[in-house]
JSON list of C-alpha atoms in Angstrom, two decimals:
[
{"chain": "A", "resi": 1, "resn": "MET", "atom": "CA", "xyz": [131.31, -23.43, -64.99]},
{"chain": "A", "resi": 2, "resn": "ILE", "atom": "CA", "xyz": [132.16, -24.12, -68.59]},
{"chain": "A", "resi": 3, "resn": "THR", "atom": "CA", "xyz": [135.06, -22.13, -70.03]},
{"chain": "A", "resi": 4, "resn": "GLU", "atom": "CA", "xyz": [135.04, -20.45, -73.43]},
{"chain": "A", "resi": 5, "resn": "ARG", "atom": "CA", "xyz": [136.74, -23.54, -74.83]},
{"chain": "A", "resi": 6, "resn": "GLY", "atom": "CA", "xyz": [133.89, -25.71, -73.57]},
{"chain": "A", "resi": 7, "resn": "GLU", "atom": "CA", "xyz": [135.91, -27.25, -70.73]},
{"chain": "A", "resi": 8, "resn": "LEU", "atom": "CA", "xyz": [134.83, -27.60, -67.15]},
{"chain": "A", "resi": 9, "resn": "GLU", "atom": "CA", "xyz": [136.53, -24.97, -64.99]},
{"chain": "A", "resi": 10, "resn": "PRO", "atom": "CA", "xyz": [138.35, -26.68, -62.12]},
{"chain": "A", "resi": 11, "resn": "LEU", "atom": "CA", "xyz": [137.47, -25.96, -58.52]},
{"chain": "A", "resi": 12, "resn": "ALA", "atom": "CA", "xyz": [139.73, -23.58, -56.61]},
{"chain": "A", "resi": 13, "resn": "PHE", "atom": "CA", "xyz": [140.71, -26.16, -53.98]},
{"chain": "A", "resi": 14, "resn": "ARG", "atom": "CA", "xyz": [141.28, -29.89, -54.23]},
{"chain": "A", "resi": 15, "resn": "VAL", "atom": "CA", "xyz": [139.34, -31.78, -51.58]},
{"chain": "A", "resi": 16, "resn": "ARG", "atom": "CA", "xyz": [139.89, -35.47, -52.06]},
{"chain": "A", "resi": 17, "resn": "PRO", "atom": "CA", "xyz": [137.57, -38.02, -50.51]},
{"chain": "A", "resi": 18, "resn": "LEU", "atom": "CA", "xyz": [139.30, -39.82, -47.67]},
{"chain": "A", "resi": 19, "resn": "GLN", "atom": "CA", "xyz": [139.57, -43.60, -47.68]},
{"chain": "A", "resi": 20, "resn": "ASN", "atom": "CA", "xyz": [136.18, -45.07, -46.74]},
{"chain": "A", "resi": 21, "resn": "GLU", "atom": "CA", "xyz": [134.61, -41.61, -46.37]},
{"chain": "A", "resi": 22, "resn": "CYS", "atom": "CA", "xyz": [130.89, -41.52, -47.13]},
{"chain": "A", "resi": 23, "resn": "PHE", "atom": "CA", "xyz": [129.72, -39.27, -49.96]},
{"chain": "A", "resi": 24, "resn": "ASP", "atom": "CA", "xyz": [127.79, -36.87, -47.69]},
{"chain": "A", "resi": 25, "resn": "SER", "atom": "CA", "xyz": [130.85, -36.29, -45.51]},
{"chain": "A", "resi": 26, "resn": "TRP", "atom": "CA", "xyz": [133.06, -35.53, -48.53]},
{"chain": "A", "resi": 27, "resn": "LEU", "atom": "CA", "xyz": [130.44, -33.27, -50.13]},
{"chain": "A", "resi": 28, "resn": "HIS", "atom": "CA", "xyz": [130.07, -31.37, -46.84]},
{"chain": "A", "resi": 29, "resn": "ARG", "atom": "CA", "xyz": [133.85, -30.82, -46.66]},
{"chain": "A", "resi": 30, "resn": "LEU", "atom": "CA", "xyz": [134.00, -29.81, -50.35]},
{"chain": "A", "resi": 31, "resn": "VAL", "atom": "CA", "xyz": [131.21, -27.24, -49.94]},
{"chain": "A", "resi": 32, "resn": "ALA", "atom": "CA", "xyz": [132.74, -25.87, -46.72]},
{"chain": "A", "resi": 33, "resn": "ARG", "atom": "CA", "xyz": [136.23, -25.56, -48.26]},
{"chain": "A", "resi": 34, "resn": "HIS", "atom": "CA", "xyz": [134.82, -23.51, -51.15]},
{"chain": "A", "resi": 35, "resn": "ASP", "atom": "CA", "xyz": [132.52, -21.48, -48.90]},
{"chain": "A", "resi": 36, "resn": "THR", "atom": "CA", "xyz": [129.55, -22.22, -51.13]},
{"chain": "A", "resi": 37, "resn": "THR", "atom": "CA", "xyz": [126.33, -24.22, -51.19]},
{"chain": "A", "resi": 38, "resn": "ARG", "atom": "CA", "xyz": [125.58, -27.67, -52.57]},
{"chain": "A", "resi": 39, "resn": "LYS", "atom": "CA", "xyz": [123.38, -26.12, -55.26]},
{"chain": "A", "resi": 40, "resn": "ALA", "atom": "CA", "xyz": [126.07, -23.66, -56.37]},
{"chain": "A", "resi": 41, "resn": "LEU", "atom": "CA", "xyz": [128.62, -26.48, -56.45]},
{"chain": "A", "resi": 42, "resn": "PHE", "atom": "CA", "xyz": [126.38, -28.65, -58.66]},
{"chain": "A", "resi": 43, "resn": "ILE", "atom": "CA", "xyz": [125.84, -25.68, -61.01]},
{"chain": "A", "resi": 44, "resn": "HIS", "atom": "CA", "xyz": [129.58, -25.02, -61.18]},
{"chain": "A", "resi": 45, "resn": "LEU", "atom": "CA", "xyz": [130.26, -28.66, -62.00]},
{"chain": "A", "resi": 46, "resn": "GLY", "atom": "CA", "xyz": [127.64, -28.71, -64.74]},
{"chain": "A", "resi": 47, "resn": "GLY", "atom": "CA", "xyz": [125.34, -31.00, -62.78]},
{"chain": "A", "resi": 48, "resn": "ASP", "atom": "CA", "xyz": [121.63, -30.71, -62.23]},
{"chain": "A", "resi": 49, "resn": "PRO", "atom": "CA", "xyz": [121.25, -28.26, -59.31]},
{"chain": "A", "resi": 50, "resn": "ARG", "atom": "CA", "xyz": [118.02, -29.98, -58.23]},
{"chain": "A", "resi": 51, "resn": "LEU", "atom": "CA", "xyz": [120.13, -32.93, -57.06]},
{"chain": "A", "resi": 52, "resn": "ALA", "atom": "CA", "xyz": [121.63, -30.77, -54.31]},
{"chain": "A", "resi": 53, "resn": "SER", "atom": "CA", "xyz": [118.50, -30.97, -52.18]},
{"chain": "A", "resi": 54, "resn": "TYR", "atom": "CA", "xyz": [118.20, -34.76, -52.20]},
{"chain": "A", "resi": 55, "resn": "ASP", "atom": "CA", "xyz": [119.75, -37.60, -50.20]},
{"chain": "A", "resi": 56, "resn": "LEU", "atom": "CA", "xyz": [122.26, -38.74, -52.81]},
{"chain": "A", "resi": 57, "resn": "ALA", "atom": "CA", "xyz": [123.80, -41.40, -50.59]},
{"chain": "A", "resi": 58, "resn": "ARG", "atom": "CA", "xyz": [120.65, -43.45, -51.19]},
{"chain": "A", "resi": 59, "resn": "GLY", "atom": "CA", "xyz": [121.15, -43.44, -54.95]},
{"chain": "A", "resi": 60, "resn": "LYS", "atom": "CA", "xyz": [117.93, -43.60, -56.97]},
{"chain": "A", "resi": 61, "resn": "ALA", "atom": "CA", "xyz": [115.92, -44.24, -53.81]},
{"chain": "A", "resi": 62, "resn": "GLY", "atom": "CA", "xyz": [116.84, -40.76, -52.57]},
{"chain": "A", "resi": 63, "resn": "VAL", "atom": "CA", "xyz": [116.02, -38.95, -55.83]},
{"chain": "A", "resi": 64, "resn": "PRO", "atom": "CA", "xyz": [112.66, -38.44, -57.58]},
{"chain": "A", "resi": 65, "resn": "ALA", "atom": "CA", "xyz": [112.14, -40.55, -60.71]},
{"chain": "A", "resi": 66, "resn": "HIS", "atom": "CA", "xyz": [112.43, -37.55, -63.05]},
{"chain": "A", "resi": 67, "resn": "LEU", "atom": "CA", "xyz": [116.03, -37.03, -61.86]},
{"chain": "A", "resi": 68, "resn": "HIS", "atom": "CA", "xyz": [117.19, -40.66, -62.09]},
{"chain": "A", "resi": 69, "resn": "ALA", "atom": "CA", "xyz": [119.05, -40.04, -65.34]},
{"chain": "A", "resi": 70, "resn": "ALA", "atom": "CA", "xyz": [120.99, -37.18, -63.75]},
{"chain": "A", "resi": 71, "resn": "SER", "atom": "CA", "xyz": [122.04, -39.38, -60.82]},
{"chain": "A", "resi": 72, "resn": "ASP", "atom": "CA", "xyz": [122.75, -42.63, -62.70]},
{"chain": "A", "resi": 73, "resn": "ARG", "atom": "CA", "xyz": [126.44, -41.94, -63.19]},
{"chain": "A", "resi": 74, "resn": "LEU", "atom": "CA", "xyz": [127.01, -40.86, -59.60]},
{"chain": "A", "resi": 75, "resn": "PHE", "atom": "CA", "xyz": [126.04, -43.73, -57.34]},
{"chain": "A", "resi": 76, "resn": "VAL", "atom": "CA", "xyz": [125.37, -47.37, -56.83]},
{"chain": "A", "resi": 77, "resn": "SER", "atom": "CA", "xyz": [121.92, -47.68, -55.32]},
{"chain": "A", "resi": 78, "resn": "LEU", "atom": "CA", "xyz": [121.44, -49.44, -52.00]},
{"chain": "A", "resi": 79, "resn": "PRO", "atom": "CA", "xyz": [118.15, -50.51, -50.51]},
{"chain": "A", "resi": 80, "resn": "THR", "atom": "CA", "xyz": [116.72, -47.48, -48.71]},
{"chain": "A", "resi": 81, "resn": "HIS", "atom": "CA", "xyz": [116.46, -49.27, -45.37]},
{"chain": "A", "resi": 82, "resn": "TRP", "atom": "CA", "xyz": [120.22, -49.97, -45.27]},
{"chain": "A", "resi": 83, "resn": "LEU", "atom": "CA", "xyz": [121.22, -46.34, -44.60]},
{"chain": "A", "resi": 84, "resn": "LEU", "atom": "CA", "xyz": [120.59, -44.07, -41.66]},
{"chain": "A", "resi": 85, "resn": "PRO", "atom": "CA", "xyz": [118.50, -40.99, -42.42]},
{"chain": "A", "resi": 86, "resn": "PRO", "atom": "CA", "xyz": [120.71, -37.96, -43.26]},
{"chain": "A", "resi": 87, "resn": "ALA", "atom": "CA", "xyz": [120.08, -36.30, -39.89]},
{"chain": "A", "resi": 88, "resn": "LEU", "atom": "CA", "xyz": [121.54, -39.35, -38.11]},
{"chain": "A", "resi": 89, "resn": "ARG", "atom": "CA", "xyz": [124.70, -39.62, -40.21]},
{"chain": "A", "resi": 90, "resn": "ARG", "atom": "CA", "xyz": [126.67, -37.91, -37.45]},
{"chain": "A", "resi": 91, "resn": "PHE", "atom": "CA", "xyz": [127.77, -41.06, -35.63]},
{"chain": "A", "resi": 92, "resn": "GLY", "atom": "CA", "xyz": [131.43, -41.96, -35.66]},
{"chain": "A", "resi": 93, "resn": "CYS", "atom": "CA", "xyz": [134.38, -43.16, -33.66]},
{"chain": "A", "resi": 94, "resn": "ALA", "atom": "CA", "xyz": [135.60, -40.58, -31.17]},
{"chain": "A", "resi": 95, "resn": "ALA", "atom": "CA", "xyz": [139.08, -42.18, -31.27]},
{"chain": "A", "resi": 96, "resn": "CYS", "atom": "CA", "xyz": [139.23, -41.93, -35.09]},
{"chain": "A", "resi": 97, "resn": "TRP", "atom": "CA", "xyz": [138.17, -38.28, -34.93]},
{"chain": "A", "resi": 98, "resn": "ARG", "atom": "CA", "xyz": [140.62, -37.46, -32.13]},
{"chain": "A", "resi": 99, "resn": "GLU", "atom": "CA", "xyz": [143.45, -39.08, -34.11]},
{"chain": "A", "resi": 100, "resn": "ALA", "atom": "CA", "xyz": [142.45, -37.11, -37.21]},
{"chain": "A", "resi": 101, "resn": "LEU", "atom": "CA", "xyz": [142.61, -33.86, -35.25]},
{"chain": "A", "resi": 102, "resn": "ALA", "atom": "CA", "xyz": [145.98, -34.79, -33.74]},
{"chain": "A", "resi": 103, "resn": "GLN", "atom": "CA", "xyz": [147.35, -35.48, -37.25]},
{"chain": "A", "resi": 104, "resn": "ASN", "atom": "CA", "xyz": [145.77, -32.27, -38.60]},
{"chain": "A", "resi": 105, "resn": "LYS", "atom": "CA", "xyz": [143.51, -34.29, -40.90]},
{"chain": "A", "resi": 106, "resn": "PRO", "atom": "CA", "xyz": [139.86, -33.47, -41.61]},
{"chain": "A", "resi": 107, "resn": "LEU", "atom": "CA", "xyz": [137.11, -35.16, -39.64]},
{"chain": "A", "resi": 108, "resn": "CYS", "atom": "CA", "xyz": [134.98, -37.39, -41.80]},
{"chain": "A", "resi": 109, "resn": "VAL", "atom": "CA", "xyz": [132.21, -39.94, -41.51]},
{"chain": "A", "resi": 110, "resn": "SER", "atom": "CA", "xyz": [133.15, -43.43, -42.71]},
{"chain": "A", "resi": 111, "resn": "LYS", "atom": "CA", "xyz": [130.96, -45.26, -45.22]},
{"chain": "A", "resi": 112, "resn": "GLU", "atom": "CA", "xyz": [130.39, -48.10, -42.78]},
{"chain": "A", "resi": 113, "resn": "TRP", "atom": "CA", "xyz": [129.14, -45.72, -40.07]},
{"chain": "A", "resi": 114, "resn": "ILE", "atom": "CA", "xyz": [126.10, -44.57, -42.12]},
{"chain": "A", "resi": 115, "resn": "LEU", "atom": "CA", "xyz": [124.67, -48.07, -42.36]},
{"chain": "A", "resi": 116, "resn": "CYS", "atom": "CA", "xyz": [121.67, -48.73, -40.11]},
{"chain": "A", "resi": 117, "resn": "ALA", "atom": "CA", "xyz": [123.27, -51.78, -38.52]},
{"chain": "A", "resi": 118, "resn": "SER", "atom": "CA", "xyz": [126.59, -50.07, -37.83]},
{"chain": "A", "resi": 119, "resn": "TRP", "atom": "CA", "xyz": [127.33, -49.08, -34.26]},
{"chain": "A", "resi": 120, "resn": "TRP", "atom": "CA", "xyz": [130.96, -50.14, -33.85]},
{"chain": "A", "resi": 121, "resn": "CYS", "atom": "CA", "xyz": [134.37, -48.91, -35.02]},
{"chain": "A", "resi": 122, "resn": "HIS", "atom": "CA", "xyz": [136.28, -51.95, -36.20]},
{"chain": "A", "resi": 123, "resn": "ASP", "atom": "CA", "xyz": [139.61, -50.09, -36.05]},
{"chain": "A", "resi": 124, "resn": "HIS", "atom": "CA", "xyz": [139.38, -49.18, -32.35]},
{"chain": "A", "resi": 125, "resn": "GLY", "atom": "CA", "xyz": [136.82, -51.67, -31.05]},
{"chain": "A", "resi": 126, "resn": "LEU", "atom": "CA", "xyz": [134.63, -48.86, -29.74]},
{"chain": "A", "resi": 127, "resn": "PRO", "atom": "CA", "xyz": [130.93, -48.05, -30.03]},
{"chain": "A", "resi": 128, "resn": "LEU", "atom": "CA", "xyz": [130.14, -45.04, -32.22]},
{"chain": "A", "resi": 129, "resn": "SER", "atom": "CA", "xyz": [129.45, -41.64, -30.68]},
{"chain": "A", "resi": 130, "resn": "PHE", "atom": "CA", "xyz": [127.15, -38.88, -31.89]},
{"chain": "A", "resi": 131, "resn": "MET", "atom": "CA", "xyz": [128.84, -35.71, -33.14]},
{"chain": "A", "resi": 132, "resn": "PRO", "atom": "CA", "xyz": [126.52, -32.71, -33.56]},
{"chain": "A", "resi": 133, "resn": "GLU", "atom": "CA", "xyz": [126.97, -31.00, -36.92]},
{"chain": "A", "resi": 134, "resn": "SER", "atom": "CA", "xyz": [127.94, -27.81, -35.11]},
{"chain": "A", "resi": 135, "resn": "ASP", "atom": "CA", "xyz": [131.08, -29.58, -33.80]},
{"chain": "A", "resi": 136, "resn": "ALA", "atom": "CA", "xyz": [131.98, -31.43, -37.01]},
{"chain": "A", "resi": 137, "resn": "GLY", "atom": "CA", "xyz": [135.33, -30.28, -38.27]},
{"chain": "A", "resi": 138, "resn": "SER", "atom": "CA", "xyz": [135.90, -27.91, -35.37]},
{"chain": "A", "resi": 139, "resn": "ARG", "atom": "CA", "xyz": [139.44, -27.83, -34.03]},
{"chain": "A", "resi": 140, "resn": "SER", "atom": "CA", "xyz": [138.61, -25.71, -30.99]},
{"chain": "A", "resi": 141, "resn": "ASP", "atom": "CA", "xyz": [139.88, -26.71, -27.56]},
{"chain": "A", "resi": 142, "resn": "ALA", "atom": "CA", "xyz": [136.28, -27.33, -26.49]},
{"chain": "A", "resi": 143, "resn": "SER", "atom": "CA", "xyz": [135.76, -29.77, -29.40]},
{"chain": "A", "resi": 144, "resn": "VAL", "atom": "CA", "xyz": [138.99, -31.60, -28.63]},
{"chain": "A", "resi": 145, "resn": "ARG", "atom": "CA", "xyz": [137.95, -31.92, -24.95]},
{"chain": "A", "resi": 146, "resn": "LYS", "atom": "CA", "xyz": [134.51, -33.13, -26.02]},
{"chain": "A", "resi": 147, "resn": "LEU", "atom": "CA", "xyz": [136.06, -35.80, -28.27]},
{"chain": "A", "resi": 148, "resn": "ALA", "atom": "CA", "xyz": [138.31, -36.93, -25.43]},
{"chain": "A", "resi": 149, "resn": "LYS", "atom": "CA", "xyz": [135.25, -37.30, -23.15]},
{"chain": "A", "resi": 150, "resn": "LEU", "atom": "CA", "xyz": [133.34, -39.16, -25.87]},
{"chain": "A", "resi": 151, "resn": "GLU", "atom": "CA", "xyz": [136.27, -41.54, -26.33]},
{"chain": "A", "resi": 152, "resn": "VAL", "atom": "CA", "xyz": [136.49, -42.23, -22.59]},
{"chain": "A", "resi": 153, "resn": "ALA", "atom": "CA", "xyz": [132.73, -42.88, -22.47]},
{"chain": "A", "resi": 154, "resn": "ALA", "atom": "CA", "xyz": [132.96, -45.20, -25.50]},
{"chain": "A", "resi": 155, "resn": "ARG", "atom": "CA", "xyz": [135.81, -47.15, -23.89]},
{"chain": "A", "resi": 156, "resn": "GLU", "atom": "CA", "xyz": [133.83, -47.49, -20.64]},
{"chain": "A", "resi": 157, "resn": "LEU", "atom": "CA", "xyz": [130.79, -48.69, -22.57]},
{"chain": "A", "resi": 158, "resn": "ALA", "atom": "CA", "xyz": [132.89, -51.20, -24.52]},
{"chain": "A", "resi": 159, "resn": "ARG", "atom": "CA", "xyz": [134.31, -52.57, -21.23]},
{"chain": "A", "resi": 160, "resn": "SER", "atom": "CA", "xyz": [130.89, -52.80, -19.60]},
{"chain": "A", "resi": 161, "resn": "ILE", "atom": "CA", "xyz": [129.11, -54.59, -22.45]},
{"chain": "A", "resi": 162, "resn": "ARG", "atom": "CA", "xyz": [132.08, -56.83, -23.31]},
{"chain": "A", "resi": 163, "resn": "PRO", "atom": "CA", "xyz": [131.06, -57.31, -26.95]},
{"chain": "A", "resi": 164, "resn": "THR", "atom": "CA", "xyz": [131.69, -60.67, -28.55]},
{"chain": "A", "resi": 165, "resn": "LYS", "atom": "CA", "xyz": [132.71, -61.28, -32.16]},
{"chain": "A", "resi": 166, "resn": "ARG", "atom": "CA", "xyz": [129.20, -62.51, -32.81]},
{"chain": "A", "resi": 167, "resn": "LEU", "atom": "CA", "xyz": [127.72, -59.30, -31.40]},
{"chain": "A", "resi": 168, "resn": "ILE", "atom": "CA", "xyz": [130.06, -57.09, -33.43]},
{"chain": "A", "resi": 169, "resn": "ALA", "atom": "CA", "xyz": [129.60, -59.15, -36.63]},
{"chain": "A", "resi": 170, "resn": "ALA", "atom": "CA", "xyz": [132.71, -58.07, -38.47]}
]
């Protein structure tokens, strides 16, 4: 919203992007914290509300040509085939997520985890696990137990496949 003095009205809560957090993950947390929708958030920020329904992580490739000017200042475009489709951007490291919960930090999806060729957490040396959107950000006992099971399964998989540096391609 624009104030009477022509200034952008600040959001009620500050939700900073976490280091290496992908845009979709941060936008999801921002919308959830303000209990609003993407469209309402874009309107509040003086942006084109039509952008809210597109895959902005893909830059211009995710936005129709008539909206390119509105998205130019937001993103660096990547080739479309480099990113997972939005519905699959729920893969992450169970150990990273468990640590975030233990430290009372928000769960987020790392930029490197949304790349098509990414299947490995370089911090923990574990394969990525799928986190349904319904569990994302949940701090319930059931979610914590589920993350613990996912981490154990990822560690067992890592031991059984014995990945090499060449396989991981750091």
